[in-house]
Short mmCIF file of C-alpha atoms in Angstrom, two decimals:
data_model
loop_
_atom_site.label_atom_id
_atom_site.label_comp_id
_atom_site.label_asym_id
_atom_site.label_seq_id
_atom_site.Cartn_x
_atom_site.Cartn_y
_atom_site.Cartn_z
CA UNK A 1 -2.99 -13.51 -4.36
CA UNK A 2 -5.15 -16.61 -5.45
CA UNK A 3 -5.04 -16.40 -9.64
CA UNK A 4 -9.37 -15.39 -9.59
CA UNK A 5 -8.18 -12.50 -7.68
CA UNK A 6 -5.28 -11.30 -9.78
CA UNK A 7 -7.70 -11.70 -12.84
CA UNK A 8 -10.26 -9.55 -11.67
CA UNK A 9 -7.72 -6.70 -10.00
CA UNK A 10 -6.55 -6.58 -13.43
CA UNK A 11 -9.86 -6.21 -15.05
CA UNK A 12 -10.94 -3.44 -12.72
CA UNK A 13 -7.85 -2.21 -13.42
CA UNK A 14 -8.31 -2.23 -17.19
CA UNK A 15 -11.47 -0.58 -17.08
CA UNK A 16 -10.39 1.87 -14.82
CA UNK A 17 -7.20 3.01 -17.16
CA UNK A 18 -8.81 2.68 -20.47
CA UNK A 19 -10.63 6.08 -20.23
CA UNK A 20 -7.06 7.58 -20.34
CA UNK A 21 -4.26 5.35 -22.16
CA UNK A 22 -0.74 6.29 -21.12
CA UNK A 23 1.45 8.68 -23.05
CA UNK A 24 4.75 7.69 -24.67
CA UNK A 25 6.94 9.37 -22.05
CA UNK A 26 4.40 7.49 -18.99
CA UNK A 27 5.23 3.69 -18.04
CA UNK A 28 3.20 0.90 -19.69
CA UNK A 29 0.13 -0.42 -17.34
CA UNK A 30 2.35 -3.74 -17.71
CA UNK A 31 5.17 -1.83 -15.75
CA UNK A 32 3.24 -0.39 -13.02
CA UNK A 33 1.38 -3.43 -12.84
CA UNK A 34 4.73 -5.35 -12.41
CA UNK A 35 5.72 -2.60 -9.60
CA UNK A 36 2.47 -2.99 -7.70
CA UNK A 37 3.43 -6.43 -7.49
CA UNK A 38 6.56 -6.90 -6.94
CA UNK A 39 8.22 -8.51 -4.42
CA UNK A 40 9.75 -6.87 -1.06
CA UNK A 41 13.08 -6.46 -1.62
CA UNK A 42 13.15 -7.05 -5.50
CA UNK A 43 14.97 -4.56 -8.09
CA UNK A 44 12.69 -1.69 -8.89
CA UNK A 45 12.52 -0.09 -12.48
CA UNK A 46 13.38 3.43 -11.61
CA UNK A 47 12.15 4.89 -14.59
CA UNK A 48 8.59 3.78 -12.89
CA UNK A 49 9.37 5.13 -9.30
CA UNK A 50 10.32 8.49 -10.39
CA UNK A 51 7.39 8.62 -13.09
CA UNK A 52 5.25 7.73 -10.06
CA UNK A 53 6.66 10.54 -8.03
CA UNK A 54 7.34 13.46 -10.82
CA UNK A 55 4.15 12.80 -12.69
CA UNK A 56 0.60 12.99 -11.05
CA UNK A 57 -1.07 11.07 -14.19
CA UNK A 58 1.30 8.34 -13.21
CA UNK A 59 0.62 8.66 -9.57
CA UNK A 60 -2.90 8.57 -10.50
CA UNK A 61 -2.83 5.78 -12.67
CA UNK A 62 -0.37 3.61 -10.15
CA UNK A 63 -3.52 4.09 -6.96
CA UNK A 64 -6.20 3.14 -9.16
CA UNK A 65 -4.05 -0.15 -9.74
CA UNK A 66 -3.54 -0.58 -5.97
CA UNK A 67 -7.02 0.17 -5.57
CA UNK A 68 -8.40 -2.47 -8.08
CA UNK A 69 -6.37 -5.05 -6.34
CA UNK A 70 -7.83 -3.90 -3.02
CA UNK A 71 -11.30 -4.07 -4.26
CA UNK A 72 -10.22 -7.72 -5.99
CA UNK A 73 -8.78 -8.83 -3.20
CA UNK A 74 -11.36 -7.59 -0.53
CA UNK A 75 -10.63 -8.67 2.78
CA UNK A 76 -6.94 -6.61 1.88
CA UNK A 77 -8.71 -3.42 0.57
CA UNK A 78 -8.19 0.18 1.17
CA UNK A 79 -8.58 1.61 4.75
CA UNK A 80 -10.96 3.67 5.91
CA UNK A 81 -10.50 5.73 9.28
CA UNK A 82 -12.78 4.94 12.34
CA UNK A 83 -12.01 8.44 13.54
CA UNK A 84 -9.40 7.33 15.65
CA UNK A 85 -5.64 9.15 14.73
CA UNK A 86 -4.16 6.55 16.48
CA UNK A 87 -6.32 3.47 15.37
CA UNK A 88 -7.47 2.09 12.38
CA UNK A 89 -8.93 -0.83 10.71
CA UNK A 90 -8.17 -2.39 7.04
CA UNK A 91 -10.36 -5.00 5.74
CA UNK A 92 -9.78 -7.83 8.67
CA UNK A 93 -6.68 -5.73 10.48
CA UNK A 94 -6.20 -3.87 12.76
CA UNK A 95 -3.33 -0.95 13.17
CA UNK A 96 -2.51 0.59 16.06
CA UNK A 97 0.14 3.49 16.76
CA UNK A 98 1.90 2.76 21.00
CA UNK A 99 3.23 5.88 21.63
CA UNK A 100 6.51 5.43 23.70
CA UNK A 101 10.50 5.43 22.11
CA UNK A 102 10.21 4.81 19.43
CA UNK A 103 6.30 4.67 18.95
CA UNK A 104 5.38 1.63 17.61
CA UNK A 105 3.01 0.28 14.39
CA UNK A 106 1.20 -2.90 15.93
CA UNK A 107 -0.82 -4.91 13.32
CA UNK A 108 -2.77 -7.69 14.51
CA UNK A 109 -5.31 -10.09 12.22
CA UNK A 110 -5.48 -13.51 10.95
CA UNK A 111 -2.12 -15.13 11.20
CA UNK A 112 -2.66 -16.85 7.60
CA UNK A 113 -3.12 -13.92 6.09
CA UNK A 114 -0.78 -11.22 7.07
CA UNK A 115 0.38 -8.71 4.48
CA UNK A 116 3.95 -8.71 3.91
CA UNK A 117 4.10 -4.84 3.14
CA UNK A 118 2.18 -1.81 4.13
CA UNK A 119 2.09 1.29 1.18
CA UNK A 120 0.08 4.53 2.76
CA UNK A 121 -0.55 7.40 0.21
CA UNK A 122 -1.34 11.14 1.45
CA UNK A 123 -2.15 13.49 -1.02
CA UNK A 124 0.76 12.81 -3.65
CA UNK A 125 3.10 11.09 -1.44
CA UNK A 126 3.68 7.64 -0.80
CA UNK A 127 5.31 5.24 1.76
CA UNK A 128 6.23 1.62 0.81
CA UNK A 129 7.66 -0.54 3.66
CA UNK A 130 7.91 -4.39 4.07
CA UNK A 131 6.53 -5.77 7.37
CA UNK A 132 8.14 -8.27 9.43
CA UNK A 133 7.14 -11.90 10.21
CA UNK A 134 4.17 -12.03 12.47
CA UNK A 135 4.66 -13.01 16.03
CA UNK A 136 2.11 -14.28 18.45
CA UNK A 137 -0.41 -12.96 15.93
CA UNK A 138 0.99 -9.43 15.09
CA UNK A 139 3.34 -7.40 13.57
CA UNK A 140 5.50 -4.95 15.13
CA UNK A 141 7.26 -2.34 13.41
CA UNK A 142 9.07 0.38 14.88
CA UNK A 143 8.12 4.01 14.03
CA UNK A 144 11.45 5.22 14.74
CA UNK A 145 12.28 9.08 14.18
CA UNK A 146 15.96 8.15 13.15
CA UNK A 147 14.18 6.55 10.19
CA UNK A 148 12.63 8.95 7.85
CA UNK A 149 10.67 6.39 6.17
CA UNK A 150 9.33 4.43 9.13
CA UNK A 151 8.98 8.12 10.63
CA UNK A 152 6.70 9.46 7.91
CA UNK A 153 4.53 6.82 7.95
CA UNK A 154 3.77 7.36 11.17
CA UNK A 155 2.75 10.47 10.90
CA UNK A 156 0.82 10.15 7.82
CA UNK A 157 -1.11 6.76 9.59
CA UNK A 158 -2.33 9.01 12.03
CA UNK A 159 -3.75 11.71 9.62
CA UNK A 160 -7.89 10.01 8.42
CA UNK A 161 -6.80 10.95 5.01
CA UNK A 162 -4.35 8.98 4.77
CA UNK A 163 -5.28 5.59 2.14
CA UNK A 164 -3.56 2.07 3.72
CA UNK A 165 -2.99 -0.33 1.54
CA UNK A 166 -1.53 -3.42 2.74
CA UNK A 167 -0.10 -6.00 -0.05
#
């Protein structure tokens, strides 16, 4: 993310959080900041995960972060369904569920600026994973039931009220 845009996610991000300042027992903005943009497969602060998961202010106050760098960082905002369960598009990508064994999550969109990770959130629950290199233009990633994470994203992508974020 180019320096302008971290600036402004961060102010939208202030404004957004200063009607309600954190409680001693929540995480910092600085730490869910730091876990909103962190790198795949860095250390996590698991005080911050399970905050995020246990307590819906936190879970709250972590998607208006992602969503403030999504609005910041446009062309990588939130998704919006186009009323396909199997198809949808995010800012300049396109995802598409291939049913078969294992079904598979096929991102395609300009090859300088793929996302590295994909984060969907459904109701309270959230699914981080880290993409693969793009080939030929896209990214593959298996869906595979054996994997309860890749598995339950698939099944919240193809639910419209699911929010994509990809980072």
């Amino acid at each position: 993310m180019s320096e302008d845009a971290r600036l402004l996610a961060e102010i939208h991000a202030a404004r957004a959080l200063m009607r309600a300042p954190p409680s001693a027992a929540r995480p910092s903005h600085a730490a869910l900041w730091e876990h909103v943009n962190r790198d795949p497969g860095s250390p996590v602060d698991l005080a911050v995960v399970r905050a995020i998961r246990s307590d819906p202010e936190t879970a709250r106050r972590y998607r208006t972060l992602l969503g403030a760098q999504a609005v910041a960082h446009a062309p990588l905002a939130a998704a919006a369904s186009d009323g396909s369960l199997t198809r949808r598009r995010v800012g300049p990508f396109e995802l598409e569920i291939l049913d078969g064994t294992p079904p598979l999550l096929i991102l395609r969109g300009p090859d300088e600026r793929m996302p590295r990770r994909i984060e969907t959130w459904l109701g309270d629950e959230a699914v981080r994973l880290d993409l693969g290199a793009p080939f030929d233009g896209a990214i593959l990633l298996a869906l595979d039931p054996a994997v309860a994470e890749a598995d339950r994203l698939g099944q919240m992508l193809r639910d419209p009220a699911c929010a994509v974020f990809l980072l």
